[in-house]
Amino acid sequence: MSNHPGLTYQQAGVDTAQASAGLQGLLRWVVQTHTLRQDVGAVRLPIGYYANVIDIGNGMGLAISTDGVGSKLLVAQLLDKYDTVGIDCVAMNANDVLCVGARPLSMVDYLAVQQPQARLLEELGKGLYEGARQANITIAGGELAQIGEMISGVRDGYAFDLAGTCVGLVALDRIIVGQAIQEGDRLIGLASHGIHSNGLTLARRVLLDQNGWRVDQHIPELGRLLGEELLAPTRIYVREVCNMLEAQLPIRALLHITGDGLLNLRRIQAPMGFVIEYWPEPPPIFRLIQERGRVSAAEMYRVFNMGIGFCVVAPPAATAEVCNIARQHGVEAYDLGYAVADAERRIWIRPQRLLSVRHAFVLDEPA
């Protein structure tokens, strides 16, 4: 166990509360654009959900979401390996489009580089292709920006940023934002591939800076190089979730567990909370971060996916079929808990004795 004080995401350099507060000034202007179109082109959801939906006429909506890969790109630079982060770029966008009940169709990418290194671009393209193949989407175009004066990283000449925008289709009367969740509906978790693309700043601070490990170091608890574990691509849930939708299962909510960890469950529209009764053993990478950084359980479940990368909310009668479809696609599924009426949309994680309070988890002390 490290002698350093327990780290938080904020101490590692990511202040989500400050970002939320600062975002209000930007949003004050952005939301005013929603009044500019009242028919085709009208925005159908408030800003803040995983994706938004634009009315394109004839009762159909264009779902749209944008996201990047984040500081996972620094791990790629440290390991000098770039052929998987394109998968993450697709995953972060296509998975979010799923969350409104849409079928992802296509995306574009934005790549900013310090220098246009041929090997870097080739490997990034390889990953983007593999992500698109897994998500069954096309990549219709993109932008390459050479901004050496603006971008820096940890490997000279190879600094870059990668983001994308994905679109999909959904009937306007089939949009899913958790509006129909009822008491007793089951919360079903789909397994992650590990850390995915969120919390890498905290992971790097603990494992590389505090603990002194290298990305090319074999870690027995992981069974591979540390860098390989941190670069494990974000799982893409498109095929299994689309199968659930095509089977017309009564899906009440679809939730991508990304930044803010299990607090993502609070995004739903209905005034409902969740009681989590069971949680599978998280992958070893999370235990290493928690133990080596003395990170509290509350902070771990606020920052990381903790082994569950996507959640489906459905009535009890549909739980078995949701799990069966996921497993048919090689994804383990778990019946985690149930929905409860709660105007504060609180999350109780009973195995860890945690309760969400606003934008954090705290220890749920017995009354």
mmCIF file of C-alpha atoms in Angstrom:
data_model
loop_
_atom_site.group_PDB
_atom_site.id
_atom_site.type_symbol
_atom_site.label_atom_id
_atom_site.label_comp_id
_atom_site.label_asym_id
_atom_site.label_seq_id
_atom_site.Cartn_x
_atom_site.Cartn_y
_atom_site.Cartn_z
ATOM 1 C CA MET A 1 0.000 0.000 0.000
ATOM 2 C CA SER A 2 1.295 3.420 -0.986
ATOM 3 C CA ASN A 3 2.171 5.887 1.774
ATOM 4 C CA HIS A 4 0.775 8.746 -0.298
ATOM 5 C CA PRO A 5 -2.521 10.293 0.788
ATOM 6 C CA GLY A 6 -5.520 8.870 -1.060
ATOM 7 C CA LEU A 7 -5.919 10.511 -4.451
ATOM 8 C CA THR A 8 -9.090 11.923 -5.919
ATOM 9 C CA TYR A 9 -9.881 12.690 -9.553
ATOM 10 C CA GLN A 10 -9.781 16.399 -8.743
ATOM 11 C CA GLN A 11 -6.329 16.108 -7.182
ATOM 12 C CA ALA A 12 -5.175 14.199 -10.252
ATOM 13 C CA GLY A 13 -6.156 17.174 -12.402
ATOM 14 C CA VAL A 14 -9.778 16.633 -13.468
ATOM 15 C CA ASP A 15 -12.281 18.882 -11.701
ATOM 16 C CA THR A 16 -15.708 17.821 -12.935
ATOM 17 C CA ALA A 17 -17.524 20.211 -10.602
ATOM 18 C CA GLN A 18 -15.577 23.200 -11.949
ATOM 19 C CA ALA A 19 -16.194 22.032 -15.509
ATOM 20 C CA SER A 20 -19.938 21.779 -14.874
ATOM 21 C CA ALA A 21 -20.030 25.257 -13.375
ATOM 22 C CA GLY A 22 -17.939 26.764 -16.172
ATOM 23 C CA LEU A 23 -20.059 25.092 -18.831
ATOM 24 C CA GLN A 24 -23.104 27.132 -17.866
ATOM 25 C CA GLY A 25 -21.824 30.251 -19.624
ATOM 26 C CA LEU A 26 -21.286 28.338 -22.846
ATOM 27 C CA LEU A 27 -24.653 26.608 -22.656
ATOM 28 C CA ARG A 28 -26.466 29.888 -22.079
ATOM 29 C CA TRP A 29 -25.682 30.749 -25.699
ATOM 30 C CA VAL A 30 -25.850 27.284 -27.223
ATOM 31 C CA VAL A 31 -29.370 26.532 -26.001
ATOM 32 C CA GLN A 32 -30.616 29.739 -27.607
ATOM 33 C CA THR A 33 -29.931 28.161 -31.009
ATOM 34 C CA HIS A 34 -32.702 25.655 -30.285
ATOM 35 C CA THR A 35 -35.268 28.358 -31.030
ATOM 36 C CA LEU A 36 -33.878 28.842 -34.541
ATOM 37 C CA ARG A 37 -35.556 25.710 -35.952
ATOM 38 C CA GLN A 38 -39.100 24.659 -35.089
ATOM 39 C CA ASP A 39 -39.754 22.009 -37.741
ATOM 40 C CA VAL A 40 -37.111 20.013 -39.618
ATOM 41 C CA GLY A 41 -33.884 20.589 -37.703
ATOM 42 C CA ALA A 42 -35.623 21.116 -34.370
ATOM 43 C CA VAL A 43 -33.790 19.746 -31.324
ATOM 44 C CA ARG A 44 -35.965 17.242 -29.484
ATOM 45 C CA LEU A 45 -34.069 16.740 -26.198
ATOM 46 C CA PRO A 46 -32.465 19.019 -23.613
ATOM 47 C CA ILE A 47 -28.667 19.222 -23.694
ATOM 48 C CA GLY A 48 -27.017 16.895 -21.214
ATOM 49 C CA TYR A 49 -28.107 13.404 -22.205
ATOM 50 C CA TYR A 50 -25.723 11.031 -24.005
ATOM 51 C CA ALA A 51 -26.919 12.163 -27.428
ATOM 52 C CA ASN A 52 -29.479 14.544 -28.808
ATOM 53 C CA VAL A 53 -32.099 13.953 -31.486
ATOM 54 C CA ILE A 54 -32.819 16.288 -34.411
ATOM 55 C CA ASP A 55 -36.159 16.166 -36.210
ATOM 56 C CA ILE A 56 -35.502 15.261 -39.865
ATOM 57 C CA GLY A 57 -39.159 14.959 -40.854
ATOM 58 C CA ASN A 58 -41.607 12.125 -41.458
ATOM 59 C CA GLY A 59 -41.529 11.155 -37.797
ATOM 60 C CA MET A 60 -37.823 10.336 -37.821
ATOM 61 C CA GLY A 61 -34.966 11.730 -35.769
ATOM 62 C CA LEU A 62 -31.232 11.984 -36.352
ATOM 63 C CA ALA A 63 -29.411 11.067 -33.140
ATOM 64 C CA ILE A 64 -26.076 12.831 -32.790
ATOM 65 C CA SER A 65 -23.259 12.702 -30.245
ATOM 66 C CA THR A 66 -19.648 13.830 -30.068
ATOM 67 C CA ASP A 67 -16.813 12.674 -27.816
ATOM 68 C CA GLY A 68 -13.082 12.094 -27.684
ATOM 69 C CA VAL A 69 -10.667 9.535 -26.286
ATOM 70 C CA GLY A 70 -9.140 11.754 -23.602
ATOM 71 C CA SER A 71 -5.828 11.173 -21.845
ATOM 72 C CA LYS A 72 -5.768 7.518 -22.893
ATOM 73 C CA LEU A 73 -3.931 8.976 -25.886
ATOM 74 C CA LEU A 74 -0.989 9.753 -23.574
ATOM 75 C CA VAL A 75 -0.742 6.058 -22.693
ATOM 76 C CA ALA A 76 -0.657 5.264 -26.418
ATOM 77 C CA GLN A 77 2.220 7.721 -26.815
ATOM 78 C CA LEU A 78 4.102 6.261 -23.840
ATOM 79 C CA LEU A 79 3.782 2.750 -25.260
ATOM 80 C CA ASP A 80 4.282 4.034 -28.831
ATOM 81 C CA LYS A 81 1.242 2.003 -29.900
ATOM 82 C CA TYR A 82 -1.644 3.694 -31.713
ATOM 83 C CA ASP A 83 -3.690 0.979 -33.422
ATOM 84 C CA THR A 84 -6.425 0.604 -30.778
ATOM 85 C CA VAL A 85 -7.396 4.146 -29.725
ATOM 86 C CA GLY A 86 -9.447 4.518 -32.916
ATOM 87 C CA ILE A 87 -11.683 1.765 -31.510
ATOM 88 C CA ASP A 88 -12.149 3.896 -28.398
ATOM 89 C CA CYS A 89 -13.110 6.885 -30.528
ATOM 90 C CA VAL A 90 -15.834 4.916 -32.279
ATOM 91 C CA ALA A 91 -16.999 3.310 -29.037
ATOM 92 C CA MET A 92 -17.343 6.542 -27.089
ATOM 93 C CA ASN A 93 -19.599 7.978 -29.793
ATOM 94 C CA ALA A 94 -21.556 4.971 -31.066
ATOM 95 C CA ASN A 95 -22.356 3.742 -27.550
ATOM 96 C CA ASP A 96 -23.713 7.178 -26.667
ATOM 97 C CA VAL A 97 -25.959 7.238 -29.742
ATOM 98 C CA LEU A 98 -27.434 3.910 -28.616
ATOM 99 C CA CYS A 99 -28.591 5.522 -25.370
ATOM 100 C CA VAL A 100 -31.509 7.360 -27.026
ATOM 101 C CA GLY A 101 -32.677 4.151 -28.695
ATOM 102 C CA ALA A 102 -31.029 4.966 -32.045
ATOM 103 C CA ARG A 103 -29.166 2.681 -34.444
ATOM 104 C CA PRO A 104 -25.725 4.202 -35.155
ATOM 105 C CA LEU A 105 -25.093 4.687 -38.880
ATOM 106 C CA SER A 106 -21.975 6.740 -39.543
ATOM 107 C CA MET A 107 -19.411 9.039 -38.001
ATOM 108 C CA VAL A 108 -16.700 11.553 -38.806
ATOM 109 C CA ASP A 109 -13.454 12.038 -36.910
ATOM 110 C CA TYR A 110 -11.307 15.020 -35.966
ATOM 111 C CA LEU A 111 -7.580 14.372 -35.652
ATOM 112 C CA ALA A 112 -5.206 17.100 -34.456
ATOM 113 C CA VAL A 113 -1.492 16.287 -34.669
ATOM 114 C CA GLN A 114 1.800 17.806 -33.675
ATOM 115 C CA GLN A 115 3.307 16.310 -36.829
ATOM 116 C CA PRO A 116 1.632 14.178 -39.545
ATOM 117 C CA GLN A 117 3.700 11.063 -38.846
ATOM 118 C CA ALA A 118 2.869 8.383 -41.424
ATOM 119 C CA ARG A 119 3.017 5.478 -38.956
ATOM 120 C CA LEU A 120 0.842 7.325 -36.460
ATOM 121 C CA LEU A 121 -1.836 8.065 -39.050
ATOM 122 C CA GLU A 122 -1.774 4.520 -40.437
ATOM 123 C CA GLU A 123 -2.221 2.951 -36.990
ATOM 124 C CA LEU A 124 -4.985 5.378 -36.047
ATOM 125 C CA GLY A 125 -6.790 4.534 -39.287
ATOM 126 C CA LYS A 126 -6.490 0.833 -38.513
ATOM 127 C CA GLY A 127 -8.186 1.322 -35.150
ATOM 128 C CA LEU A 128 -10.929 3.506 -36.592
ATOM 129 C CA TYR A 129 -11.669 0.802 -39.156
ATOM 130 C CA GLU A 130 -11.847 -1.918 -36.504
ATOM 131 C CA GLY A 131 -14.149 0.185 -34.343
ATOM 132 C CA ALA A 132 -16.411 0.904 -37.313
ATOM 133 C CA ARG A 133 -16.488 -2.797 -38.182
ATOM 134 C CA GLN A 134 -17.530 -3.715 -34.645
ATOM 135 C CA ALA A 135 -20.194 -0.984 -34.569
ATOM 136 C CA ASN A 136 -21.364 -1.733 -38.127
ATOM 137 C CA ILE A 137 -21.075 1.918 -39.168
ATOM 138 C CA THR A 138 -19.264 3.873 -41.860
ATOM 139 C CA ILE A 139 -16.757 6.672 -41.402
ATOM 140 C CA ALA A 140 -17.925 9.254 -43.916
ATOM 141 C CA GLY A 141 -15.065 11.719 -43.544
ATOM 142 C CA GLY A 142 -13.010 13.713 -41.098
ATOM 143 C CA GLU A 143 -10.494 16.484 -40.495
ATOM 144 C CA LEU A 144 -6.724 16.385 -40.067
ATOM 145 C CA ALA A 145 -5.351 19.496 -38.343
ATOM 146 C CA GLN A 146 -1.608 20.124 -38.124
ATOM 147 C CA ILE A 147 -1.280 22.351 -35.047
ATOM 148 C CA GLY A 148 2.200 21.722 -33.709
ATOM 149 C CA GLU A 149 2.240 25.073 -31.906
ATOM 150 C CA MET A 150 -0.913 24.196 -29.985
ATOM 151 C CA ILE A 151 -0.601 20.525 -29.088
ATOM 152 C CA SER A 152 1.905 18.692 -26.906
ATOM 153 C CA GLY A 153 2.196 15.243 -25.418
ATOM 154 C CA VAL A 154 4.728 12.807 -23.980
ATOM 155 C CA ARG A 155 6.451 11.659 -27.201
ATOM 156 C CA ASP A 156 7.955 14.387 -29.362
ATOM 157 C CA GLY A 157 6.384 14.546 -32.794
ATOM 158 C CA TYR A 158 3.621 12.109 -31.872
ATOM 159 C CA ALA A 159 1.321 14.296 -29.797
ATOM 160 C CA PHE A 160 -2.253 14.178 -31.054
ATOM 161 C CA ASP A 161 -5.909 14.455 -30.107
ATOM 162 C CA LEU A 162 -8.697 12.309 -31.528
ATOM 163 C CA ALA A 163 -12.438 12.933 -31.354
ATOM 164 C CA GLY A 164 -15.482 12.047 -33.400
ATOM 165 C CA THR A 165 -19.151 12.685 -34.053
ATOM 166 C CA CYS A 166 -21.585 9.837 -34.658
ATOM 167 C CA VAL A 167 -25.111 9.891 -36.060
ATOM 168 C CA GLY A 168 -27.908 7.362 -35.995
ATOM 169 C CA LEU A 169 -31.626 7.022 -36.703
ATOM 170 C CA VAL A 170 -34.540 6.723 -34.303
ATOM 171 C CA ALA A 171 -38.277 7.224 -34.733
ATOM 172 C CA LEU A 172 -39.330 10.290 -32.763
ATOM 173 C CA ASP A 173 -41.957 8.274 -30.908
ATOM 174 C CA ARG A 174 -39.360 5.606 -29.965
ATOM 175 C CA ILE A 175 -36.794 7.860 -28.281
ATOM 176 C CA ILE A 176 -35.595 6.323 -25.007
ATOM 177 C CA VAL A 177 -34.322 8.562 -22.196
ATOM 178 C CA GLY A 178 -35.560 6.642 -19.174
ATOM 179 C CA GLN A 179 -38.921 8.418 -19.187
ATOM 180 C CA ALA A 180 -40.959 5.225 -18.739
ATOM 181 C CA ILE A 181 -38.997 3.525 -15.935
ATOM 182 C CA GLN A 182 -41.256 2.006 -13.297
ATOM 183 C CA GLU A 183 -40.637 0.807 -9.762
ATOM 184 C CA GLY A 184 -39.246 -2.701 -9.811
ATOM 185 C CA ASP A 185 -37.704 -2.476 -13.277
ATOM 186 C CA ARG A 186 -34.403 -4.329 -13.338
ATOM 187 C CA LEU A 187 -30.993 -2.781 -13.837
ATOM 188 C CA ILE A 188 -28.910 -5.098 -16.041
ATOM 189 C CA GLY A 189 -25.173 -4.499 -16.368
ATOM 190 C CA LEU A 190 -23.064 -5.474 -19.381
ATOM 191 C CA ALA A 191 -19.416 -6.240 -18.659
ATOM 192 C CA SER A 192 -16.679 -3.799 -19.645
ATOM 193 C CA HIS A 193 -13.254 -4.573 -21.096
ATOM 194 C CA GLY A 194 -11.582 -2.829 -18.160
ATOM 195 C CA ILE A 195 -10.935 0.852 -17.690
ATOM 196 C CA HIS A 196 -12.285 1.896 -21.127
ATOM 197 C CA SER A 197 -11.713 5.636 -21.830
ATOM 198 C CA ASN A 198 -12.541 7.370 -18.560
ATOM 199 C CA GLY A 199 -10.493 7.913 -15.429
ATOM 200 C CA LEU A 200 -7.144 7.508 -17.189
ATOM 201 C CA THR A 201 -5.789 10.683 -15.583
ATOM 202 C CA LEU A 202 -6.328 9.255 -12.105
ATOM 203 C CA ALA A 203 -5.014 5.844 -13.180
ATOM 204 C CA ARG A 204 -1.814 7.371 -14.594
ATOM 205 C CA ARG A 205 -1.235 9.509 -11.509
ATOM 206 C CA VAL A 206 -1.531 6.479 -9.233
ATOM 207 C CA LEU A 207 0.213 3.767 -11.228
ATOM 208 C CA LEU A 208 2.855 5.732 -13.136
ATOM 209 C CA ASP A 209 3.572 8.825 -11.052
ATOM 210 C CA GLN A 210 2.995 7.634 -7.477
ATOM 211 C CA ASN A 211 3.802 3.957 -7.867
ATOM 212 C CA GLY A 212 6.661 4.412 -10.349
ATOM 213 C CA TRP A 213 5.548 1.677 -12.733
ATOM 214 C CA ARG A 214 6.271 1.870 -16.475
ATOM 215 C CA VAL A 215 3.806 1.167 -19.272
ATOM 216 C CA ASP A 216 6.170 -1.497 -20.646
ATOM 217 C CA GLN A 217 6.352 -3.270 -17.275
ATOM 218 C CA HIS A 218 4.724 -6.677 -16.843
ATOM 219 C CA ILE A 219 2.290 -6.648 -13.917
ATOM 220 C CA PRO A 220 1.603 -10.153 -12.544
ATOM 221 C CA GLU A 221 -1.859 -9.225 -11.250
ATOM 222 C CA LEU A 222 -2.835 -8.169 -14.783
ATOM 223 C CA GLY A 223 -1.039 -10.919 -16.662
ATOM 224 C CA ARG A 224 0.323 -8.446 -19.220
ATOM 225 C CA LEU A 225 2.084 -5.116 -19.661
ATOM 226 C CA LEU A 226 0.557 -2.230 -17.745
ATOM 227 C CA GLY A 227 0.284 -0.182 -20.940
ATOM 228 C CA GLU A 228 -1.550 -3.013 -22.700
ATOM 229 C CA GLU A 229 -4.092 -3.141 -19.879
ATOM 230 C CA LEU A 230 -4.655 0.613 -19.897
ATOM 231 C CA LEU A 231 -5.011 0.581 -23.699
ATOM 232 C CA ALA A 232 -7.580 -2.252 -23.764
ATOM 233 C CA PRO A 233 -10.213 -0.815 -26.140
ATOM 234 C CA THR A 234 -13.582 0.411 -24.942
ATOM 235 C CA ARG A 235 -16.168 -2.256 -25.571
ATOM 236 C CA ILE A 236 -18.667 -1.456 -28.326
ATOM 237 C CA TYR A 237 -22.210 -2.526 -27.412
ATOM 238 C CA VAL A 238 -23.935 -1.712 -30.699
ATOM 239 C CA ARG A 239 -24.755 -5.146 -32.063
ATOM 240 C CA GLU A 240 -26.232 -6.620 -28.867
ATOM 241 C CA VAL A 241 -28.223 -3.501 -27.966
ATOM 242 C CA CYS A 242 -29.554 -3.148 -31.519
ATOM 243 C CA ASN A 243 -30.620 -6.794 -31.351
ATOM 244 C CA MET A 244 -32.540 -6.017 -28.152
ATOM 245 C CA LEU A 245 -34.272 -3.095 -29.859
ATOM 246 C CA GLU A 246 -35.010 -5.137 -32.992
ATOM 247 C CA ALA A 247 -36.543 -7.845 -30.792
ATOM 248 C CA GLN A 248 -38.902 -5.123 -29.519
ATOM 249 C CA LEU A 249 -38.000 -5.809 -25.901
ATOM 250 C CA PRO A 250 -39.554 -3.229 -23.551
ATOM 251 C CA ILE A 251 -36.301 -1.369 -22.967
ATOM 252 C CA ARG A 252 -36.836 1.497 -20.522
ATOM 253 C CA ALA A 253 -33.318 3.009 -20.505
ATOM 254 C CA LEU A 254 -29.881 2.518 -22.064
ATOM 255 C CA LEU A 255 -26.937 3.904 -20.119
ATOM 256 C CA HIS A 256 -23.278 4.126 -21.147
ATOM 257 C CA ILE A 257 -21.110 4.039 -18.011
ATOM 258 C CA THR A 258 -18.409 6.566 -18.867
ATOM 259 C CA GLY A 259 -17.189 9.710 -17.083
ATOM 260 C CA ASP A 260 -18.793 10.044 -13.616
ATOM 261 C CA GLY A 261 -18.925 6.256 -13.259
ATOM 262 C CA LEU A 262 -22.109 4.905 -11.688
ATOM 263 C CA LEU A 263 -23.493 8.438 -11.330
ATOM 264 C CA ASN A 264 -24.443 8.061 -15.012
ATOM 265 C CA LEU A 265 -27.502 6.173 -13.783
ATOM 266 C CA ARG A 266 -28.895 9.502 -12.563
ATOM 267 C CA ARG A 267 -29.233 10.834 -16.133
ATOM 268 C CA ILE A 268 -32.624 9.206 -16.651
ATOM 269 C CA GLN A 269 -35.655 11.433 -17.153
ATOM 270 C CA ALA A 270 -38.043 9.688 -14.736
ATOM 271 C CA PRO A 271 -37.846 10.572 -11.020
ATOM 272 C CA MET A 272 -36.397 7.184 -10.143
ATOM 273 C CA GLY A 273 -33.343 5.921 -8.315
ATOM 274 C CA PHE A 274 -31.664 2.518 -8.323
ATOM 275 C CA VAL A 275 -30.840 0.024 -5.612
ATOM 276 C CA ILE A 276 -27.867 -2.110 -6.636
ATOM 277 C CA GLU A 277 -27.964 -5.418 -4.758
ATOM 278 C CA TYR A 278 -25.176 -7.247 -6.580
ATOM 279 C CA TRP A 279 -21.909 -6.180 -8.171
ATOM 280 C CA PRO A 280 -19.540 -8.601 -9.933
ATOM 281 C CA GLU A 281 -15.883 -8.666 -8.967
ATOM 282 C CA PRO A 282 -14.250 -5.732 -10.809
ATOM 283 C CA PRO A 283 -11.311 -6.444 -13.139
ATOM 284 C CA PRO A 284 -7.907 -6.416 -11.347
ATOM 285 C CA ILE A 285 -6.892 -3.014 -12.766
ATOM 286 C CA PHE A 286 -9.416 -1.308 -10.505
ATOM 287 C CA ARG A 287 -8.163 -3.039 -7.370
ATOM 288 C CA LEU A 288 -4.605 -1.978 -8.218
ATOM 289 C CA ILE A 289 -5.633 1.665 -8.646
ATOM 290 C CA GLN A 290 -7.631 1.638 -5.422
ATOM 291 C CA GLU A 291 -4.961 -0.062 -3.325
ATOM 292 C CA ARG A 292 -1.888 1.651 -4.753
ATOM 293 C CA GLY A 293 -3.484 5.099 -4.666
ATOM 294 C CA ARG A 294 -5.480 4.556 -1.473
ATOM 295 C CA VAL A 295 -8.486 5.734 -3.451
ATOM 296 C CA SER A 296 -11.767 5.447 -1.586
ATOM 297 C CA ALA A 297 -14.502 3.132 -2.845
ATOM 298 C CA ALA A 298 -16.740 6.190 -3.177
ATOM 299 C CA GLU A 299 -14.244 7.838 -5.536
ATOM 300 C CA MET A 300 -13.686 4.626 -7.516
ATOM 301 C CA TYR A 301 -17.404 4.205 -8.252
ATOM 302 C CA ARG A 302 -17.713 7.905 -9.082
ATOM 303 C CA VAL A 303 -14.863 7.880 -11.609
ATOM 304 C CA PHE A 304 -14.613 4.398 -13.143
ATOM 305 C CA ASN A 305 -17.001 1.876 -14.688
ATOM 306 C CA MET A 306 -15.788 -0.766 -12.165
ATOM 307 C CA GLY A 307 -16.369 -3.606 -14.627
ATOM 308 C CA ILE A 308 -19.787 -2.585 -15.996
ATOM 309 C CA GLY A 309 -19.568 -0.559 -19.199
ATOM 310 C CA PHE A 310 -23.233 -0.307 -20.164
ATOM 311 C CA CYS A 311 -26.587 -0.744 -18.416
ATOM 312 C CA VAL A 312 -30.029 -1.699 -19.668
ATOM 313 C CA VAL A 313 -33.198 -1.022 -17.690
ATOM 314 C CA ALA A 314 -36.106 -3.345 -18.457
ATOM 315 C CA PRO A 315 -39.127 -4.898 -16.725
ATOM 316 C CA PRO A 316 -38.442 -8.083 -14.735
ATOM 317 C CA ALA A 317 -40.119 -10.229 -17.400
ATOM 318 C CA ALA A 318 -37.588 -9.067 -20.033
ATOM 319 C CA THR A 319 -34.458 -9.512 -17.900
ATOM 320 C CA ALA A 320 -33.655 -13.044 -19.023
ATOM 321 C CA GLU A 321 -33.941 -12.155 -22.718
ATOM 322 C CA VAL A 322 -31.765 -9.047 -22.313
ATOM 323 C CA CYS A 323 -29.100 -11.211 -20.663
ATOM 324 C CA ASN A 324 -29.446 -13.950 -23.287
ATOM 325 C CA ILE A 325 -28.959 -11.539 -26.198
ATOM 326 C CA ALA A 326 -25.897 -9.986 -24.552
ATOM 327 C CA ARG A 327 -24.357 -13.408 -23.950
ATOM 328 C CA GLN A 328 -25.052 -14.469 -27.532
ATOM 329 C CA HIS A 329 -22.697 -11.628 -28.493
ATOM 330 C CA GLY A 330 -20.034 -12.750 -26.024
ATOM 331 C CA VAL A 331 -20.859 -10.110 -23.407
ATOM 332 C CA GLU A 332 -21.499 -11.181 -19.829
ATOM 333 C CA ALA A 333 -24.641 -9.655 -18.323
ATOM 334 C CA TYR A 334 -25.623 -9.259 -14.678
ATOM 335 C CA ASP A 335 -28.916 -8.550 -12.918
ATOM 336 C CA LEU A 336 -27.641 -5.773 -10.639
ATOM 337 C CA GLY A 337 -30.711 -4.389 -8.908
ATOM 338 C CA TYR A 338 -33.956 -2.512 -9.343
ATOM 339 C CA ALA A 339 -35.541 0.901 -9.800
ATOM 340 C CA VAL A 340 -37.226 2.754 -6.949
ATOM 341 C CA ALA A 341 -39.303 5.932 -6.926
ATOM 342 C CA ASP A 342 -36.973 8.716 -5.805
ATOM 343 C CA ALA A 343 -37.215 12.374 -6.810
ATOM 344 C CA GLU A 344 -33.491 12.834 -6.077
ATOM 345 C CA ARG A 345 -32.553 9.950 -8.423
ATOM 346 C CA ARG A 346 -30.251 8.486 -5.783
ATOM 347 C CA ILE A 347 -28.114 5.393 -6.330
ATOM 348 C CA TRP A 348 -27.629 2.878 -3.528
ATOM 349 C CA ILE A 349 -24.697 0.492 -4.089
ATOM 350 C CA ARG A 350 -25.429 -1.954 -1.285
ATOM 351 C CA PRO A 351 -22.386 -4.275 -1.635
ATOM 352 C CA GLN A 352 -20.069 -1.273 -1.065
ATOM 353 C CA ARG A 353 -22.463 0.556 1.310
ATOM 354 C CA LEU A 354 -22.450 3.636 -0.929
ATOM 355 C CA LEU A 355 -25.140 6.217 -1.591
ATOM 356 C CA SER A 356 -25.093 8.982 -4.188
ATOM 357 C CA VAL A 357 -25.451 12.509 -2.822
ATOM 358 C CA ARG A 358 -25.634 15.063 -5.629
ATOM 359 C CA HIS A 359 -22.423 14.589 -7.679
ATOM 360 C CA ALA A 360 -20.600 12.120 -5.429
ATOM 361 C CA PHE A 361 -20.910 8.868 -3.525
ATOM 362 C CA VAL A 362 -20.716 8.762 0.255
ATOM 363 C CA LEU A 363 -20.729 5.956 2.793
ATOM 364 C CA ASP A 364 -24.330 4.944 3.441
ATOM 365 C CA GLU A 365 -24.337 4.774 7.224
ATOM 366 C CA PRO A 366 -27.236 2.853 8.840
ATOM 367 C CA ALA A 367 -29.804 5.093 10.500
#
